[in-house]
């Protein structure tokens, strides 16, 4: 049988069999079925609605994961913010006296914390007393609060506002990011309290941020400081107020080099700090790797109550102070932001005319400021009134 | 599903007798089962009716109805739950016919029924509905090459049966 014959036979077979087809549905049956098909299906809609409500109730979210406002999930809860336990804070019998310019929030770390969050509040009625290396200076943390994130042991940070009162500038306000420094006793466990903080300083609160992740640790502390500002900006050589308390290792050597031409070499030290005779400029030396004397070294000098500050960026991040000049081995000087301070108690005094050397860096004090330079001839001069690079 | 004013329009009523008969024949050729053919035709006619306002102005309502029918057929045989046994009190005539060989055109259809659904659909559309390969491809939603392949395989399967039966005849 060839193809044509097969196709003809097939056509005939299909035609013949098609004649046996039943009549099919009536018009009325089709219309009745059409009515059913066009009618909403309440049962299905009811089931879908019920399923959606159950799902929202269980998870607090739609299928797409969009949270439903006002619905608190249960059973299959998909909380994005696990409820942290409240911190337990207990006072200790060993008080800690805060030091001058210390991060106020770090003053509050001496607590026993048994959960992941602690909130400390400082009020006007529960001030923190602060001490200054300058006689007559005093500080008070009058208000604010600190929050701790103990998910990272030893870590805290927060926004700190500081108001400094001096004789010449009674209401100088500073704001900086507190913390971002290791806590002295960071692990969850025993902490000692700060003596000057009363019961209200130990208030606790629940977090409002996202649990488990980086928790915003904020702190706002207002410190009112009554600071003595010496009328004479340049006291007599070798007789600064702070020099009476010199006790560091390098102090005797610096004293001996007063007004001498040969610089004192401090390269063997892992770091060193010093202060100008007026007490207005402090400098610190350091090296990139304290275990390796061959690594690059740096020097930073800060001017207290400086008339200048870093202008680019115009404001240091988080309110950090911009009154610091930096210089490193082989580099050019620059201004830097800082949240800590080189100033401190019992710093050795670099007398006018004296020099100190730290590897290829050297600094010389004069009554016009402190000048530091590196081995390639770059450097800076810093005074209260101004700064200069070369 | 959108609401439709379910009242038979004059046009649909006029089209219904011929349209239903044509659909029933094709459905019966495709399914070889009266009940399934009626189900296919009814589902198709309902959809045609619900779309009547939209398709009645087109030139070829029959082509649309055929397309719907083939879609229903494809959905039907692809759906596992429809591969069911149908209880019937009718004798299995096809087995007898196959055993005896296709002595007449209706006997040949017994072989057609044993073809896979897609090949059967191609043969029905081509040799009963008289569609071209391109038209069949459009109706079934497959390529022309696939249509040709289905047709060749189907005819080859039939031819493999026929010479032997012809010689025996």
CSV table of N, CA and C in Angstrom, one decimal, chain B:
chain,number,residue,atom,x,y,z
B,1,UNK,N,-12.7,34.3,38.4
B,1,UNK,CA,-13.2,34.3,37.0
B,1,UNK,C,-14.2,35.4,36.8
B,2,UNK,N,-14.1,36.1,35.8
B,2,UNK,CA,-15.0,37.3,35.6
B,2,UNK,C,-16.4,36.8,35.4
B,3,UNK,N,-17.3,37.7,35.8
B,3,UNK,CA,-18.7,37.4,35.6
B,3,UNK,C,-19.1,37.6,34.2
B,4,UNK,N,-20.0,36.8,33.7
B,4,UNK,CA,-20.5,36.9,32.4
B,4,UNK,C,-22.0,36.8,32.4
B,5,UNK,N,-22.6,37.6,31.7
B,5,UNK,CA,-24.1,37.5,31.5
B,5,UNK,C,-24.4,36.3,30.8
B,6,UNK,N,-24.9,35.3,31.5
B,6,UNK,CA,-25.1,34.0,30.9
B,6,UNK,C,-26.5,33.9,30.3
B,7,UNK,N,-26.6,34.3,29.1
B,7,UNK,CA,-27.9,34.2,28.4
B,7,UNK,C,-27.5,34.0,26.9
B,8,UNK,N,-28.0,33.0,26.4
B,8,UNK,CA,-27.6,32.6,25.0
B,8,UNK,C,-27.9,33.7,24.0
B,9,UNK,N,-26.8,34.2,23.4
B,9,UNK,CA,-27.0,35.2,22.4
B,9,UNK,C,-27.5,34.5,21.1
B,10,UNK,N,-28.1,35.3,20.3
B,10,UNK,CA,-28.6,34.8,19.1
B,10,UNK,C,-27.5,34.2,18.2
B,11,UNK,N,-26.4,34.9,18.2
B,11,UNK,CA,-25.3,34.4,17.3
B,11,UNK,C,-24.8,33.0,17.8
B,12,UNK,N,-24.7,32.9,19.2
B,12,UNK,CA,-24.1,31.6,19.7
B,12,UNK,C,-25.1,30.5,19.4
B,13,UNK,N,-26.4,30.9,19.6
B,13,UNK,CA,-27.4,29.8,19.4
B,13,UNK,C,-27.4,29.4,17.9
B,14,UNK,N,-27.1,30.3,17.0
B,14,UNK,CA,-27.1,29.9,15.6
B,14,UNK,C,-25.9,29.1,15.3
B,15,UNK,N,-24.8,29.4,16.0
B,15,UNK,CA,-23.5,28.7,15.7
B,15,UNK,C,-23.5,27.3,16.4
B,16,UNK,N,-24.2,27.2,17.5
B,16,UNK,CA,-24.1,26.1,18.4
B,16,UNK,C,-24.3,24.7,17.7
B,17,UNK,N,-25.4,24.5,16.9
B,17,UNK,CA,-25.6,23.1,16.4
B,17,UNK,C,-24.4,22.7,15.5
B,18,UNK,N,-24.0,23.5,14.6
B,18,UNK,CA,-22.9,23.1,13.7
B,18,UNK,C,-21.6,23.0,14.5
B,19,UNK,N,-21.4,24.0,15.4
B,19,UNK,CA,-20.2,24.0,16.1
B,19,UNK,C,-20.1,22.8,17.0
B,20,UNK,N,-21.2,22.5,17.7
B,20,UNK,CA,-21.1,21.3,18.6
B,20,UNK,C,-20.9,20.0,17.8
B,21,UNK,N,-21.6,19.9,16.6
B,21,UNK,CA,-21.4,18.7,15.9
B,21,UNK,C,-20.0,18.5,15.4
B,22,UNK,N,-19.4,19.6,15.0
B,22,UNK,CA,-18.0,19.6,14.5
B,22,UNK,C,-17.0,19.2,15.6
B,23,UNK,N,-17.3,19.9,16.7
B,23,UNK,CA,-16.4,19.6,17.9
B,23,UNK,C,-16.6,18.2,18.4
B,24,UNK,N,-17.8,17.7,18.4
B,24,UNK,CA,-18.0,16.3,18.9
B,24,UNK,C,-17.3,15.3,18.0
B,25,UNK,N,-17.4,15.5,16.7
B,25,UNK,CA,-16.7,14.6,15.8
B,25,UNK,C,-15.2,14.5,16.1
B,26,UNK,N,-14.6,15.7,16.1
B,26,UNK,CA,-13.2,15.7,16.4
B,26,UNK,C,-12.9,15.2,17.7
B,27,UNK,N,-13.7,15.5,18.7
B,27,UNK,CA,-13.4,15.0,20.1
B,27,UNK,C,-13.5,13.5,20.1
B,28,UNK,N,-14.5,13.0,19.4
B,28,UNK,CA,-14.6,11.5,19.4
B,28,UNK,C,-13.5,10.9,18.7
B,29,UNK,N,-13.0,11.5,17.6
B,29,UNK,CA,-11.9,10.9,16.9
B,29,UNK,C,-10.6,10.9,17.8
B,30,UNK,N,-10.5,12.0,18.6
B,30,UNK,CA,-9.4,12.1,19.4
B,30,UNK,C,-9.4,11.1,20.6
B,31,UNK,N,-10.6,10.9,21.2
B,31,UNK,CA,-10.7,10.2,22.4
B,31,UNK,C,-11.1,8.7,22.2
B,32,UNK,N,-11.9,8.5,21.1
B,32,UNK,CA,-12.5,7.2,20.9
B,32,UNK,C,-13.4,6.8,22.0
B,33,UNK,N,-13.8,7.8,22.8
B,33,UNK,CA,-14.7,7.5,23.9
B,33,UNK,C,-15.8,8.5,24.0
B,34,UNK,N,-17.0,8.0,24.0
B,34,UNK,CA,-18.2,9.0,24.0
B,34,UNK,C,-18.2,9.9,25.2
B,35,UNK,N,-18.0,9.3,26.3
B,35,UNK,CA,-18.1,10.2,27.5
B,35,UNK,C,-17.0,11.2,27.5
B,36,UNK,N,-15.8,10.8,27.2
B,36,UNK,CA,-14.7,11.8,27.2
B,36,UNK,C,-14.9,12.8,26.1
B,37,UNK,N,-15.4,12.3,25.0
B,37,UNK,CA,-15.7,13.2,23.9
B,37,UNK,C,-16.7,14.3,24.3
B,38,UNK,N,-17.7,13.9,25.0
B,38,UNK,CA,-18.8,14.8,25.4
B,38,UNK,C,-18.2,15.8,26.5
B,39,UNK,N,-17.3,15.3,27.4
B,39,UNK,CA,-16.7,16.1,28.3
B,39,UNK,C,-15.9,17.2,27.6
B,40,UNK,N,-15.1,16.7,26.7
B,40,UNK,CA,-14.2,17.7,26.0
B,40,UNK,C,-15.1,18.7,25.2
B,41,UNK,N,-16.1,18.3,24.6
B,41,UNK,CA,-16.9,19.2,23.8
B,41,UNK,C,-17.6,20.2,24.7
B,42,UNK,N,-18.1,19.7,25.8
B,42,UNK,CA,-18.8,20.6,26.7
B,42,UNK,C,-17.9,21.6,27.3
B,43,UNK,N,-16.7,21.2,27.7
B,43,UNK,CA,-15.8,22.2,28.3
B,43,UNK,C,-15.4,23.2,27.2
B,44,UNK,N,-15.3,22.7,26.0
B,44,UNK,CA,-14.9,23.6,24.9
B,44,UNK,C,-16.1,24.6,24.6
B,45,UNK,N,-17.3,24.1,24.6
B,45,UNK,CA,-18.4,24.9,24.2
B,45,UNK,C,-18.6,26.0,25.3
B,46,UNK,N,-18.4,25.6,26.6
B,46,UNK,CA,-18.5,26.6,27.7
B,46,UNK,C,-17.5,27.7,27.5
B,47,UNK,N,-16.3,27.4,27.2
B,47,UNK,CA,-15.3,28.4,27.0
B,47,UNK,C,-15.6,29.3,25.8
B,48,UNK,N,-16.0,28.6,24.8
B,48,UNK,CA,-16.4,29.4,23.6
B,48,UNK,C,-17.5,30.4,23.9
B,49,UNK,N,-18.5,29.9,24.7
B,49,UNK,CA,-19.6,30.8,25.0
B,49,UNK,C,-19.2,31.9,25.9
B,50,UNK,N,-18.3,31.6,26.9
B,50,UNK,CA,-17.9,32.7,27.8
B,50,UNK,C,-17.0,33.7,27.1
B,51,UNK,N,-16.4,33.3,26.0
B,51,UNK,CA,-15.6,34.2,25.2
B,51,UNK,C,-16.3,34.7,23.9
B,52,UNK,N,-17.6,34.5,23.9
B,52,UNK,CA,-18.3,34.7,22.6
B,52,UNK,C,-18.2,36.2,22.3
B,53,UNK,N,-18.4,37.1,23.2
B,53,UNK,CA,-18.4,38.5,22.9
B,53,UNK,C,-17.0,38.9,22.3
B,54,UNK,N,-16.0,38.2,22.7
B,54,UNK,CA,-14.7,38.6,22.1
B,54,UNK,C,-14.4,38.0,20.8
B,55,UNK,N,-14.9,36.7,20.6
B,55,UNK,CA,-14.5,36.0,19.4
B,55,UNK,C,-15.5,36.0,18.3
B,56,UNK,N,-16.7,36.4,18.7
B,56,UNK,CA,-17.8,36.3,17.7
B,56,UNK,C,-17.5,37.2,16.5
B,57,UNK,N,-16.8,38.3,16.7
B,57,UNK,CA,-16.5,39.2,15.6
B,57,UNK,C,-15.3,38.7,14.7
B,58,UNK,N,-14.6,37.7,15.2
B,58,UNK,CA,-13.5,37.2,14.4
B,58,UNK,C,-14.1,36.4,13.2
B,59,UNK,N,-13.2,36.1,12.3
B,59,UNK,CA,-13.6,35.5,11.1
B,59,UNK,C,-13.8,34.0,11.3
B,60,UNK,N,-13.1,33.4,12.2
B,60,UNK,CA,-13.2,32.0,12.3
B,60,UNK,C,-13.4,31.5,13.7
B,61,UNK,N,-14.6,31.5,14.1
B,61,UNK,CA,-15.0,31.0,15.4
B,61,UNK,C,-14.6,29.5,15.5
B,62,UNK,N,-14.8,28.8,14.4
B,62,UNK,CA,-14.5,27.4,14.4
B,62,UNK,C,-13.0,27.1,14.7
B,63,UNK,N,-12.2,27.9,14.2
B,63,UNK,CA,-10.7,27.7,14.4
B,63,UNK,C,-10.4,27.9,15.9
B,64,UNK,N,-11.1,28.9,16.5
B,64,UNK,CA,-10.9,29.2,17.9
B,64,UNK,C,-11.4,28.0,18.7
B,65,UNK,N,-12.6,27.5,18.4
B,65,UNK,CA,-13.2,26.4,19.1
B,65,UNK,C,-12.3,25.2,19.0
B,66,UNK,N,-11.7,25.0,17.8
B,66,UNK,CA,-10.9,23.8,17.6
B,66,UNK,C,-9.6,23.9,18.5
B,67,UNK,N,-9.1,25.1,18.5
B,67,UNK,CA,-7.9,25.3,19.3
B,67,UNK,C,-8.2,25.0,20.8
B,68,UNK,N,-9.4,25.5,21.3
B,68,UNK,CA,-9.7,25.3,22.7
B,68,UNK,C,-9.9,23.8,22.9
B,69,UNK,N,-10.5,23.1,21.9
B,69,UNK,CA,-10.7,21.7,22.1
B,69,UNK,C,-9.4,20.9,22.2
B,70,UNK,N,-8.5,21.3,21.3
B,70,UNK,CA,-7.2,20.6,21.3
B,70,UNK,C,-6.4,20.9,22.6
B,71,UNK,N,-6.6,22.1,23.1
B,71,UNK,CA,-5.9,22.4,24.4
B,71,UNK,C,-6.5,21.6,25.5
B,72,UNK,N,-7.9,21.5,25.5
B,72,UNK,CA,-8.5,20.6,26.5
B,72,UNK,C,-8.0,19.2,26.4
B,73,UNK,N,-7.9,18.7,25.1
B,73,UNK,CA,-7.5,17.3,24.9
B,73,UNK,C,-6.1,17.1,25.4
B,74,UNK,N,-5.2,18.1,25.1
B,74,UNK,CA,-3.8,17.9,25.6
B,74,UNK,C,-3.7,18.0,27.1
B,75,UNK,N,-4.5,18.9,27.7
B,75,UNK,CA,-4.5,18.9,29.1
B,75,UNK,C,-5.1,17.6,29.7
B,76,UNK,N,-6.1,17.1,29.0
B,76,UNK,CA,-6.7,15.9,29.5
B,76,UNK,C,-5.8,14.7,29.5
B,77,UNK,N,-5.2,14.4,28.4
B,77,UNK,CA,-4.3,13.2,28.4
B,77,UNK,C,-3.0,13.4,29.1
B,78,UNK,N,-2.6,14.6,29.3
B,78,UNK,CA,-1.4,14.8,30.1
B,78,UNK,C,-1.7,14.7,31.6
B,79,UNK,N,-3.0,14.9,32.0
B,79,UNK,CA,-3.3,14.9,33.4
B,79,UNK,C,-3.4,13.4,33.9
B,80,UNK,N,-2.6,13.0,34.8
B,80,UNK,CA,-2.6,11.6,35.3
B,80,UNK,C,-3.9,11.1,35.7
B,81,UNK,N,-4.7,12.0,36.4
B,81,UNK,CA,-6.0,11.5,37.0
B,81,UNK,C,-6.9,11.1,35.9
B,82,UNK,N,-6.7,11.6,34.7
B,82,UNK,CA,-7.7,11.2,33.6
B,82,UNK,C,-7.3,9.9,33.0
B,83,UNK,N,-6.2,9.4,33.3
B,83,UNK,CA,-5.8,8.1,32.8
B,83,UNK,C,-6.6,7.0,33.6
B,84,UNK,N,-7.8,7.0,33.4
B,84,UNK,CA,-8.6,6.1,34.3
B,84,UNK,C,-9.3,5.1,33.4
B,85,UNK,N,-9.6,4.1,34.0
B,85,UNK,CA,-10.4,3.1,33.2
B,85,UNK,C,-11.9,3.5,33.2
B,86,UNK,N,-12.5,3.3,32.1
B,86,UNK,CA,-13.9,3.6,32.0
B,86,UNK,C,-14.7,2.4,32.0
B,87,UNK,N,-15.6,2.3,32.9
B,87,UNK,CA,-16.5,1.1,32.9
B,87,UNK,C,-17.5,1.2,31.8
B,88,UNK,N,-17.7,0.1,31.1
B,88,UNK,CA,-18.6,0.1,30.0
B,88,UNK,C,-19.1,-1.3,29.8
B,89,UNK,N,-20.3,-1.3,29.3
B,89,UNK,CA,-20.9,-2.7,29.0
B,89,UNK,C,-20.7,-3.0,27.5
B,90,UNK,N,-20.0,-2.2,26.8
B,90,UNK,CA,-19.8,-2.4,25.4
B,90,UNK,C,-18.6,-3.4,25.2
B,91,UNK,N,-18.7,-4.2,24.2
B,91,UNK,CA,-17.6,-5.2,23.9
B,91,UNK,C,-16.4,-4.5,23.4
B,92,UNK,N,-15.2,-5.0,23.6
B,92,UNK,CA,-14.0,-4.4,23.2
B,92,UNK,C,-13.8,-4.7,21.7
B,93,UNK,N,-14.5,-4.0,20.9
B,93,UNK,CA,-14.5,-4.3,19.5
B,93,UNK,C,-13.2,-4.0,18.9
B,94,UNK,N,-12.5,-3.1,19.4
B,94,UNK,CA,-11.2,-2.7,18.7
B,94,UNK,C,-10.2,-3.9,18.8
B,95,UNK,N,-10.2,-4.6,19.9
B,95,UNK,CA,-9.3,-5.8,20.0
B,95,UNK,C,-9.7,-6.8,18.9
B,96,UNK,N,-10.9,-7.0,18.7
B,96,UNK,CA,-11.4,-8.0,17.8
B,96,UNK,C,-11.0,-7.5,16.4
B,97,UNK,N,-11.2,-6.2,16.1
B,97,UNK,CA,-10.8,-5.7,14.8
B,97,UNK,C,-9.3,-5.8,14.5
B,98,UNK,N,-8.6,-5.5,15.5
B,98,UNK,CA,-7.1,-5.5,15.3
B,98,UNK,C,-6.7,-7.0,15.1
B,99,UNK,N,-7.3,-7.9,15.9
B,99,UNK,CA,-6.9,-9.3,15.7
B,99,UNK,C,-7.2,-9.8,14.3
B,100,UNK,N,-8.4,-9.3,13.8
B,100,UNK,CA,-8.8,-9.7,12.4
B,100,UNK,C,-8.1,-8.9,11.3
B,101,UNK,N,-7.6,-7.8,11.7
B,101,UNK,CA,-7.1,-6.9,10.6
B,101,UNK,C,-8.1,-5.9,10.2
B,102,UNK,N,-7.6,-4.7,9.7
B,102,UNK,CA,-8.6,-3.7,9.3
B,102,UNK,C,-9.1,-4.0,7.9
B,103,UNK,N,-10.3,-4.6,7.9
B,103,UNK,CA,-10.9,-5.0,6.6
B,103,UNK,C,-11.6,-3.8,6.0
B,104,UNK,N,-11.9,-2.8,6.8
B,104,UNK,CA,-12.6,-1.7,6.2
B,104,UNK,C,-12.1,-0.4,6.9
B,105,UNK,N,-12.5,0.7,6.4
B,105,UNK,CA,-11.9,2.0,7.0
B,105,UNK,C,-12.1,2.1,8.5
B,106,UNK,N,-13.2,1.6,9.0
B,106,UNK,CA,-13.4,1.7,10.4
B,106,UNK,C,-12.5,0.8,11.2
B,107,UNK,N,-12.0,-0.2,10.5
B,107,UNK,CA,-11.0,-1.1,11.2
B,107,UNK,C,-9.7,-0.4,11.3
B,108,UNK,N,-9.4,0.4,10.3
B,108,UNK,CA,-8.1,1.2,10.3
B,108,UNK,C,-8.1,2.1,11.5
B,109,UNK,N,-9.3,2.6,11.9
B,109,UNK,CA,-9.4,3.6,13.0
B,109,UNK,C,-9.0,2.9,14.3
B,110,UNK,N,-9.2,1.5,14.3
B,110,UNK,CA,-8.8,0.8,15.5
B,110,UNK,C,-7.3,0.9,15.7
B,111,UNK,N,-6.6,1.0,14.6
B,111,UNK,CA,-5.1,1.2,14.8
B,111,UNK,C,-4.8,2.6,15.2
B,112,UNK,N,-5.6,3.6,14.6
B,112,UNK,CA,-5.4,5.0,15.0
B,112,UNK,C,-5.5,5.2,16.5
B,113,UNK,N,-6.5,4.5,17.1
B,113,UNK,CA,-6.8,4.7,18.5
B,113,UNK,C,-5.6,4.3,19.4
B,114,UNK,N,-4.8,3.4,18.8
B,114,UNK,CA,-3.6,2.9,19.6
B,114,UNK,C,-2.4,3.8,19.5
B,115,UNK,N,-2.5,4.8,18.6
B,115,UNK,CA,-1.4,5.8,18.5
B,115,UNK,C,-1.3,6.7,19.7
B,116,UNK,N,-0.1,7.2,20.0
B,116,UNK,CA,0.0,8.2,21.0
B,116,UNK,C,-0.9,9.4,20.8
B,117,UNK,N,-1.4,10.1,21.8
B,117,UNK,CA,-2.3,11.2,21.6
B,117,UNK,C,-1.9,12.2,20.6
B,118,UNK,N,-0.6,12.6,20.7
B,118,UNK,CA,-0.1,13.7,19.8
B,118,UNK,C,-0.2,13.2,18.4
B,119,UNK,N,0.3,12.0,18.1
B,119,UNK,CA,0.2,11.5,16.7
B,119,UNK,C,-1.2,11.4,16.3
B,120,UNK,N,-2.1,10.9,17.1
B,120,UNK,CA,-3.5,10.8,16.8
B,120,UNK,C,-4.1,12.2,16.5
B,121,UNK,N,-3.7,13.1,17.3
B,121,UNK,CA,-4.3,14.5,17.0
B,121,UNK,C,-3.8,15.0,15.7
B,122,UNK,N,-2.5,14.7,15.4
B,122,UNK,CA,-2.0,15.2,14.1
B,122,UNK,C,-2.8,14.6,12.9
B,123,UNK,N,-3.0,13.3,13.0
B,123,UNK,CA,-3.7,12.6,11.9
B,123,UNK,C,-5.1,13.1,11.8
B,124,UNK,N,-5.8,13.3,12.9
B,124,UNK,CA,-7.2,13.8,12.9
B,124,UNK,C,-7.2,15.2,12.3
B,125,UNK,N,-6.3,16.1,12.7
B,125,UNK,CA,-6.3,17.4,12.2
B,125,UNK,C,-6.0,17.5,10.7
B,126,UNK,N,-5.1,16.6,10.3
B,126,UNK,CA,-4.6,16.6,8.9
B,126,UNK,C,-5.6,15.9,8.0
B,127,UNK,N,-6.1,14.7,8.3
B,127,UNK,CA,-6.9,13.9,7.4
B,127,UNK,C,-8.4,14.0,7.6
B,128,UNK,N,-8.8,14.6,8.7
B,128,UNK,CA,-10.2,14.8,8.9
B,128,UNK,C,-10.5,16.3,8.8
B,129,UNK,N,-9.7,17.1,9.5
B,129,UNK,CA,-10.0,18.5,9.5
B,129,UNK,C,-9.4,19.2,8.3
B,130,UNK,N,-8.4,18.5,7.6
B,130,UNK,CA,-7.8,19.0,6.4
B,130,UNK,C,-6.9,20.2,6.6
B,131,UNK,N,-6.3,20.3,7.7
B,131,UNK,CA,-5.4,21.4,8.0
B,131,UNK,C,-4.0,21.1,7.4
B,132,UNK,N,-3.3,22.2,7.1
B,132,UNK,CA,-1.9,22.1,6.7
B,132,UNK,C,-1.0,21.8,7.9
B,133,UNK,N,0.2,21.5,7.6
B,133,UNK,CA,1.2,21.3,8.7
B,133,UNK,C,1.3,22.6,9.6
B,134,UNK,N,1.4,23.7,8.9
B,134,UNK,CA,1.5,25.0,9.7
B,134,UNK,C,0.3,25.2,10.6
B,135,UNK,N,-0.9,25.0,10.0
B,135,UNK,CA,-2.1,25.2,10.8
B,135,UNK,C,-2.1,24.2,12.0
B,136,UNK,N,-1.7,23.0,11.7
B,136,UNK,CA,-1.7,22.0,12.8
B,136,UNK,C,-0.7,22.4,13.9
B,137,UNK,N,0.4,22.9,13.4
B,137,UNK,CA,1.4,23.4,14.4
B,137,UNK,C,0.9,24.5,15.3
B,138,UNK,N,0.1,25.4,14.6
B,138,UNK,CA,-0.5,26.5,15.4
B,138,UNK,C,-1.5,26.0,16.4
B,139,UNK,N,-2.3,25.1,16.0
B,139,UNK,CA,-3.3,24.6,16.9
B,139,UNK,C,-2.7,23.8,18.1
B,140,UNK,N,-1.8,23.0,17.8
B,140,UNK,CA,-1.2,22.2,18.9
B,140,UNK,C,-0.1,22.9,19.6
B,141,UNK,N,0.3,24.0,19.1
B,141,UNK,CA,1.4,24.8,19.8
B,141,UNK,C,2.8,24.1,19.7
B,142,UNK,N,3.0,23.5,18.6
B,142,UNK,CA,4.3,22.8,18.3
B,142,UNK,C,4.8,23.3,17.0
B,143,UNK,N,6.0,22.9,16.7
B,143,UNK,CA,6.6,23.3,15.4
B,143,UNK,C,6.1,22.5,14.3
B,144,UNK,N,6.3,23.0,13.1
B,144,UNK,CA,5.9,22.3,11.9
B,144,UNK,C,6.7,21.0,11.7
B,145,UNK,N,8.0,21.1,12.1
B,145,UNK,CA,8.8,19.9,12.0
B,145,UNK,C,8.3,18.8,12.9
B,146,UNK,N,7.8,19.2,14.1
B,146,UNK,CA,7.3,18.2,15.0
B,146,UNK,C,6.0,17.6,14.5
B,147,UNK,N,5.2,18.4,13.8
B,147,UNK,CA,4.0,17.9,13.2
B,147,UNK,C,4.3,16.9,12.1
B,148,UNK,N,5.3,17.2,11.3
B,148,UNK,CA,5.7,16.3,10.3
B,148,UNK,C,6.3,15.0,10.9
B,149,UNK,N,7.0,15.1,11.9
B,149,UNK,CA,7.6,13.9,12.6
B,149,UNK,C,6.5,13.1,13.1
B,150,UNK,N,5.5,13.7,13.8
B,150,UNK,CA,4.4,12.9,14.4
B,150,UNK,C,3.6,12.2,13.2
B,151,UNK,N,3.4,13.0,12.1
B,151,UNK,CA,2.6,12.4,11.0
B,151,UNK,C,3.4,11.2,10.4
B,152,UNK,N,4.7,11.3,10.2
B,152,UNK,CA,5.5,10.2,9.6
B,152,UNK,C,5.5,9.0,10.5
B,153,UNK,N,5.6,9.3,11.8
B,153,UNK,CA,5.7,8.1,12.7
B,153,UNK,C,4.3,7.4,12.8
B,154,UNK,N,3.3,8.3,12.8
B,154,UNK,CA,1.9,7.7,12.8
B,154,UNK,C,1.6,6.9,11.6
B,155,UNK,N,1.9,7.4,10.4
B,155,UNK,CA,1.7,6.7,9.2
B,155,UNK,C,2.6,5.5,9.1
B,156,UNK,N,3.8,5.6,9.6
B,156,UNK,CA,4.7,4.4,9.6
B,156,UNK,C,4.1,3.3,10.4
B,157,UNK,N,3.6,3.7,11.6
B,157,UNK,CA,3.0,2.7,12.5
B,157,UNK,C,1.8,2.0,11.8
B,158,UNK,N,1.0,2.8,11.2
B,158,UNK,CA,-0.2,2.2,10.5
B,158,UNK,C,0.3,1.3,9.3
B,159,UNK,N,1.2,1.8,8.6
B,159,UNK,CA,1.7,1.0,7.4
B,159,UNK,C,2.3,-0.3,7.9
B,160,UNK,N,3.0,-0.3,9.0
B,160,UNK,CA,3.6,-1.5,9.5
B,160,UNK,C,2.5,-2.6,9.8
B,161,UNK,N,1.3,-2.1,10.0
B,161,UNK,CA,0.3,-3.1,10.3
B,161,UNK,C,-0.5,-3.5,9.0
B,162,UNK,N,-0.6,-2.5,8.1
B,162,UNK,CA,-1.5,-2.7,7.0
B,162,UNK,C,-1.0,-3.7,6.0
B,163,UNK,N,0.2,-3.7,5.5
B,163,UNK,CA,0.7,-4.6,4.4
B,163,UNK,C,0.4,-6.1,4.8
B,164,UNK,N,0.8,-6.4,6.1
B,164,UNK,CA,0.6,-7.7,6.5
B,164,UNK,C,-0.9,-8.1,6.5
B,165,UNK,N,-1.7,-7.2,7.0
B,165,UNK,CA,-3.2,-7.5,7.0
B,165,UNK,C,-3.7,-7.5,5.6
B,166,UNK,N,-3.2,-6.7,4.7
B,166,UNK,CA,-3.7,-6.7,3.3
B,166,UNK,C,-3.3,-8.0,2.6
B,167,UNK,N,-2.1,-8.5,2.8
B,167,UNK,CA,-1.7,-9.7,2.2
B,167,UNK,C,-2.5,-10.9,2.7
B,168,UNK,N,-2.8,-10.8,4.1
B,168,UNK,CA,-3.6,-11.9,4.6
B,168,UNK,C,-5.0,-11.8,4.1
B,169,UNK,N,-5.4,-10.6,3.8
B,169,UNK,CA,-6.8,-10.4,3.2
B,169,UNK,C,-6.8,-11.0,1.8
